């Protein structure tokens, strides 16, 4: 057994559903005990197990907290962060498609894969749901790199067969076969899972969505990862391309909505669509930084939650301008602030950890520091910069301490990362 000593904070339940002050544990001088890959104890240090075990003392200025979970981002877009100007559809054509076309070169894919996981880990993200490109080999490279790092990832080959440059289009049959081969190779191998990944309705013919639905029927426990209702022009376009009544109906028609379906954005969903998603159990990845950057709109978080839809947080790199879940929490706060709702640090931290795990149906495994879960945690340095040290020292409560980190912290604060009990 290994015992880690420091301050300990973890969400343990949903603050949106109950008393936020009862939704977390915090110990000023606490411990996390780990046996192999698993957490076996959490509490005040005076109650730590006694005996012969390896004790790591991080000190009073270290905060042990669950790893961050990014529920939506695009690995190939790392190099185009901050490509400015234009809303979604123009931005895709001007920047995204040329960047993604480069991934036919495995050398390029390998270089970006290494940089991508470096950045996630540097920023404290220990689990993520990830888009690749249409290239099977590049997708294989992303999986292999995740495995090499011991990273908990859900990845999928993007499926596209219309409304993009010819070099990014594929035949639905090839898309199905390549996706199937990757799925059978990587799904549930160690910490990895596969997501059937049609980019979004506008780049999919009914035949391609049918192929995606066929895969989902064959592999019901695989994920489905796509986008929905990010931008108003996108929604109008979907209505022109498909006969279904609304955007969500398109995915539903092909059997793509279920508990393992994660739809990015959902900024403009109608009541009927929210009701459909809730009935199917589909999840929304809210990406506030991206929504602001592309001017997509303000996500109505409480409205979506009240409809019964589970929500996680995503960076949406490269429309999101940062791999940091601190900045993503900060932007989530601001997006609600301008709509008249103040989210507490407990709500924000929940969305970035346990709530994200719930959105990915991984909450039995990760997302919080609780016995029986995988030992996936961060060691955060409360003295990482002079300003953070000053702010942390003056914090009047755990709530205030977390708020300071949400609005000021970055990768310099992340001092240690453990996944399944192993330092990475
Ligand atoms: Zn996206």
XYZ file of C-alpha atoms and ligand atoms in Angstrom:
425
model
C 0.000 0.000 0.000
C 1.045 3.577 -0.680
C -0.192 6.532 1.370
C -0.131 10.098 0.053
C -0.415 12.979 2.495
C -1.496 16.531 1.743
C -4.650 18.577 1.590
C -7.363 16.479 -0.022
C -10.388 17.673 -1.975
C -12.837 15.648 -4.022
C -16.406 15.945 -5.243
C -18.349 12.854 -4.152
C -21.883 13.621 -5.365
C -23.801 15.906 -7.713
C -24.076 19.449 -6.249
C -26.788 20.285 -8.804
C -28.966 17.524 -7.340
C -28.440 18.025 -3.612
C -26.810 20.270 -1.031
C -23.568 21.569 -2.639
C -21.941 21.748 0.801
C -22.455 18.001 1.199
C -21.242 17.165 -2.307
C -17.507 16.994 -1.536
C -14.888 15.897 0.969
C -12.070 18.157 2.108
C -9.294 17.533 4.621
C -6.759 20.209 5.521
C -4.326 17.467 6.474
C -5.567 14.407 4.660
C -4.477 11.176 3.035
C -5.236 9.023 0.045
C -4.283 5.351 0.396
C -3.655 3.358 -2.770
C -3.311 -0.386 -3.247
C -2.112 -1.240 -6.742
C -4.293 0.786 -9.126
C -7.097 1.393 -6.647
C -7.949 3.904 -3.935
C -8.506 2.044 -0.654
C -8.882 4.935 1.772
C -9.380 8.704 1.971
C -9.672 10.782 5.118
C -7.956 12.975 7.692
C -4.320 11.961 8.115
C -4.812 11.044 11.772
C -7.003 8.198 10.532
C -4.488 7.022 7.906
C -3.598 3.316 7.979
C -0.709 2.499 10.312
C 2.016 0.023 9.554
C 4.673 -0.515 6.967
C 3.700 1.353 3.869
C 5.305 3.857 1.551
C 4.351 7.343 2.745
C 4.657 10.285 0.358
C 4.244 13.653 2.055
C 3.404 16.421 -0.380
C 3.211 19.039 2.360
C 0.573 21.542 3.505
C 0.749 23.560 0.285
C -0.190 20.631 -1.924
C -3.782 19.798 -2.798
C -4.575 16.228 -3.843
C -7.611 16.303 -6.150
C -9.148 14.050 -8.815
C -7.732 14.278 -12.340
C -9.623 16.432 -14.807
C -11.862 14.875 -17.438
C -12.189 16.557 -20.830
C -15.376 15.273 -22.470
C -14.762 16.707 -25.948
C -11.701 17.678 -27.946
C -9.940 17.104 -31.260
C -6.368 15.815 -31.031
C -5.425 16.789 -34.622
C -6.430 20.400 -34.007
C -3.790 21.030 -31.322
C -1.554 22.903 -33.741
C -4.307 25.271 -34.931
C -5.451 26.636 -31.565
C -6.285 30.316 -31.840
C -6.959 30.349 -35.595
C -9.072 33.448 -35.529
C -11.965 34.938 -37.409
C -15.078 33.294 -38.732
C -17.871 31.320 -37.154
C -18.140 27.548 -37.168
C -18.764 26.639 -40.811
C -16.270 29.114 -42.243
C -13.708 28.202 -39.584
C -13.991 24.509 -40.467
C -13.295 25.187 -44.140
C -10.596 27.771 -43.645
C -8.555 26.112 -40.891
C -9.795 22.732 -39.709
C -10.043 20.733 -42.906
C -6.575 21.712 -44.243
C -5.080 20.896 -40.816
C -6.815 17.522 -40.600
C -5.759 16.603 -44.146
C -2.133 16.595 -42.928
C -2.863 13.470 -40.870
C -2.600 11.173 -43.869
C 1.115 11.386 -42.996
C 1.783 9.032 -40.054
C 4.940 10.975 -39.170
C 2.881 14.101 -38.641
C 0.273 12.168 -36.660
C 2.960 10.740 -34.367
C 4.477 14.152 -33.698
C 1.087 15.708 -32.862
C 0.032 12.690 -30.773
C 3.088 13.107 -28.545
C 2.546 16.849 -28.180
C -1.162 16.322 -27.542
C -0.779 13.929 -24.609
C 2.092 16.051 -23.256
C -0.274 19.022 -23.123
C -3.190 17.140 -21.566
C -0.996 15.693 -18.836
C 0.799 18.979 -18.239
C -2.604 20.566 -17.620
C -3.892 17.816 -15.348
C -6.325 16.129 -17.723
C -6.135 12.407 -17.024
C -9.120 11.190 -19.035
C -10.609 12.454 -22.307
C -13.032 11.771 -25.138
C -11.122 12.506 -28.328
C -11.791 13.033 -32.034
C -9.102 11.836 -34.439
C -9.305 12.510 -38.206
C -10.749 10.266 -40.922
C -7.350 8.528 -41.170
C -7.291 5.027 -39.701
C -3.521 5.011 -39.281
C -3.479 8.366 -37.480
C -6.246 7.102 -35.181
C -4.222 3.987 -34.443
C -1.256 6.245 -33.593
C -3.364 8.309 -31.153
C -4.509 5.113 -29.419
C -0.959 3.753 -29.238
C 0.329 7.004 -27.753
C -2.479 7.037 -25.145
C -1.611 3.459 -24.229
C 2.092 4.254 -23.982
C 1.304 7.058 -21.504
C -1.136 4.956 -19.474
C -3.817 7.551 -20.314
C -7.540 6.836 -19.922
C -8.978 7.738 -23.320
C -11.966 7.224 -25.557
C -10.929 7.860 -29.152
C -12.593 7.446 -32.535
C -11.820 7.765 -36.215
C -13.817 10.645 -37.666
C -16.394 9.511 -40.240
C -17.182 11.959 -43.097
C -18.510 11.490 -46.593
C -19.786 14.856 -47.797
C -19.365 18.625 -47.541
C -15.612 18.605 -46.967
C -12.578 18.647 -49.313
C -12.257 15.410 -51.352
C -9.138 14.286 -49.449
C -11.218 14.137 -46.254
C -14.113 12.176 -47.692
C -14.525 8.430 -47.625
C -16.910 5.788 -48.796
C -19.405 4.793 -46.045
C -18.424 1.140 -46.495
C -14.699 1.881 -46.017
C -15.521 4.152 -43.088
C -17.477 1.320 -41.484
C -14.742 -1.252 -42.070
C -11.884 0.929 -40.868
C -13.856 2.029 -37.802
C -14.763 -1.578 -37.058
C -11.147 -2.722 -37.288
C -10.005 0.039 -34.907
C -12.890 -0.688 -32.554
C -12.121 -4.397 -32.316
C -8.436 -3.626 -31.774
C -8.727 -0.910 -29.119
C -12.133 -0.938 -27.397
C -11.725 -1.960 -23.728
C -7.991 -2.620 -24.148
C -6.591 -1.482 -20.781
C -7.842 2.041 -20.096
C -8.892 2.657 -23.696
C -12.356 2.708 -25.264
C -13.635 3.287 -28.785
C -16.093 5.966 -29.930
C -18.002 5.683 -33.202
C -17.370 9.221 -34.450
C -19.401 10.729 -37.285
C -18.149 14.345 -37.315
C -21.646 15.839 -37.421
C -24.789 15.549 -39.492
C -23.757 18.006 -42.267
C -20.672 15.968 -43.237
C -22.621 12.698 -43.178
C -24.918 11.176 -45.779
C -27.761 8.993 -44.527
C -25.641 6.016 -45.698
C -22.747 7.052 -43.453
C -25.032 7.502 -40.439
C -26.531 4.112 -41.233
C -22.989 2.634 -41.176
C -22.354 4.308 -37.804
C -25.668 2.952 -36.496
C -24.767 -0.517 -37.751
C -21.522 -0.394 -35.736
C -23.419 0.741 -32.657
C -25.840 -2.165 -33.021
C -22.946 -4.598 -33.322
C -21.050 -3.079 -30.399
C -23.660 -1.651 -27.998
C -21.078 -0.756 -25.352
C -18.978 1.350 -27.734
C -19.373 5.120 -27.473
C -20.879 7.512 -30.008
C -19.184 10.902 -30.235
C -20.416 13.739 -32.415
C -21.565 17.381 -32.428
C -25.026 18.922 -32.200
C -26.616 22.397 -32.351
C -23.475 24.435 -31.919
C -24.314 27.221 -34.334
C -27.539 28.553 -35.851
C -26.363 28.305 -39.481
C -25.353 24.726 -38.832
C -28.892 23.928 -37.617
C -30.471 25.542 -40.702
C -28.106 23.514 -42.884
C -29.082 20.254 -41.161
C -32.735 21.086 -41.825
C -31.896 21.537 -45.517
C -29.934 18.283 -45.718
C -32.234 15.964 -43.783
C -35.936 15.248 -43.784
C -36.111 14.679 -40.013
C -37.979 17.257 -37.951
C -35.049 18.368 -35.818
C -31.283 17.926 -35.494
C -31.447 15.378 -32.662
C -33.973 13.323 -34.645
C -31.337 12.765 -37.340
C -29.033 10.959 -34.900
C -31.944 9.177 -33.271
C -33.190 7.834 -36.587
C -29.895 5.926 -37.008
C -29.804 4.599 -33.442
C -27.003 6.928 -32.382
C -28.552 8.283 -29.174
C -27.992 6.356 -25.962
C -26.231 6.500 -22.614
C -22.852 6.200 -24.282
C -23.547 8.974 -26.767
C -21.753 12.243 -26.109
C -22.844 15.210 -28.201
C -20.665 18.292 -28.136
C -22.223 21.729 -27.576
C -26.032 21.529 -27.686
C -26.228 25.303 -27.320
C -29.495 25.700 -29.217
C -31.428 22.501 -28.503
C -35.214 22.806 -28.463
C -37.469 21.486 -25.689
C -38.385 18.509 -27.857
C -34.738 17.708 -28.538
C -33.794 17.989 -24.862
C -36.655 15.700 -24.009
C -35.479 13.180 -26.616
C -31.873 13.291 -25.356
C -33.072 12.835 -21.772
C -35.225 9.844 -22.740
C -32.334 8.233 -24.618
C -29.823 9.066 -21.864
C -27.528 10.915 -24.291
C -24.968 13.319 -22.787
C -23.886 16.846 -23.679
C -20.276 18.043 -23.609
C -20.450 21.752 -22.780
C -17.468 23.611 -24.257
C -17.670 27.205 -22.994
C -14.293 28.410 -24.232
C -15.012 27.190 -27.760
C -18.541 28.623 -27.729
C -17.128 32.034 -26.859
C -14.245 31.812 -29.344
C -16.448 30.881 -32.307
C -19.274 33.100 -31.110
C -21.601 30.089 -31.128
C -23.800 31.138 -28.220
C -24.364 30.873 -24.475
C -25.108 27.366 -23.224
C -28.258 27.270 -21.035
C -26.768 24.894 -18.440
C -29.579 24.837 -15.902
C -32.214 24.463 -18.567
C -30.394 21.433 -19.979
C -29.861 19.894 -16.532
C -33.491 20.481 -15.588
C -34.505 18.619 -18.733
C -32.677 15.628 -17.250
C -29.651 15.604 -19.564
C -26.239 14.818 -18.056
C -23.564 17.418 -18.863
C -19.756 17.274 -18.804
C -17.171 19.938 -19.653
C -14.926 19.947 -22.692
C -12.157 22.146 -24.040
C -13.030 21.467 -27.695
C -9.455 22.029 -28.822
C -8.832 23.561 -31.398
C -11.928 25.828 -31.365
C -11.274 25.944 -27.641
C -8.120 27.953 -27.112
C -6.660 26.008 -24.194
C -6.114 22.440 -22.992
C -6.650 23.717 -19.425
C -9.702 22.572 -17.501
C -9.029 25.419 -15.032
C -9.681 27.921 -17.827
C -12.616 25.805 -18.995
C -14.189 25.964 -15.507
C -13.524 29.699 -15.442
C -15.233 30.143 -18.824
C -18.148 27.936 -17.761
C -18.595 30.263 -14.796
C -18.549 33.363 -17.009
C -20.970 31.904 -19.563
C -23.469 31.340 -16.730
C -22.699 34.704 -15.073
C -23.811 36.652 -18.139
C -27.040 34.636 -18.066
C -27.640 35.584 -14.426
C -26.537 32.308 -12.795
C -23.537 32.055 -10.438
C -21.994 28.600 -10.314
C -20.090 27.780 -7.120
C -16.575 26.311 -7.228
C -18.127 22.999 -6.118
C -20.425 22.971 -9.147
C -17.574 23.847 -11.500
C -15.096 21.349 -10.062
C -17.770 18.660 -10.165
C -18.383 19.289 -13.875
C -14.633 19.040 -14.567
C -14.207 15.740 -12.673
C -16.995 13.487 -11.357
C -19.623 15.089 -13.612
C -17.378 14.460 -16.613
C -16.924 10.845 -15.521
C -20.707 10.526 -15.309
C -21.091 12.036 -18.768
C -18.668 9.377 -20.058
C -20.302 6.571 -18.026
C -16.961 6.118 -16.252
C -18.080 7.297 -12.800
C -17.816 3.804 -11.322
C -14.094 3.895 -12.237
C -12.865 7.462 -11.943
C -13.786 11.118 -11.367
C -13.484 11.264 -7.582
C -11.269 10.170 -4.713
C -13.318 7.388 -3.192
C -12.412 3.854 -2.110
C -12.915 1.368 -4.937
C -12.144 3.868 -7.676
C -9.024 4.023 -9.772
C -6.250 6.086 -8.206
C -6.440 8.920 -10.734
C -5.362 12.114 -9.044
C -3.426 15.337 -9.271
C -1.092 17.028 -6.871
C -1.710 20.766 -7.146
C 0.890 23.241 -5.906
C -0.792 26.059 -3.989
C 2.439 28.049 -4.148
C 3.090 27.578 -7.862
C 3.341 31.314 -8.516
C 3.700 34.265 -6.117
C 0.168 35.419 -6.879
C -1.387 31.959 -6.442
C 0.547 31.560 -3.167
C -0.790 34.902 -1.929
C -4.339 34.127 -3.023
C -4.271 30.595 -1.536
C -2.853 31.772 1.787
C -5.622 34.342 2.137
C -8.380 31.927 1.191
C -11.071 32.014 3.863
C -12.622 28.604 3.109
C -12.194 25.607 0.849
C -14.729 27.214 -1.473
C -12.603 30.336 -1.675
C -9.417 28.304 -2.162
C -10.957 26.431 -5.103
C -12.293 29.658 -6.604
C -8.799 31.148 -6.601
C -7.509 28.103 -8.485
C -10.383 28.063 -10.971
C -9.742 31.645 -12.028
C -5.960 31.826 -11.722
C -4.386 28.386 -12.024
C -2.736 26.932 -15.095
C -0.334 24.097 -15.870
C 2.268 25.507 -13.460
C 0.018 24.431 -10.582
C -0.075 20.780 -11.683
C 2.901 19.221 -9.909
C 2.004 15.517 -9.989
C -0.298 13.203 -11.942
C -1.273 9.630 -11.097
C -3.398 7.350 -13.260
C -4.397 3.946 -11.904
C -1.899 4.435 -9.077
C 1.017 5.058 -11.413
C 2.787 8.403 -11.683
C 2.623 9.624 -15.278
Zn -15.636 19.726 -31.545
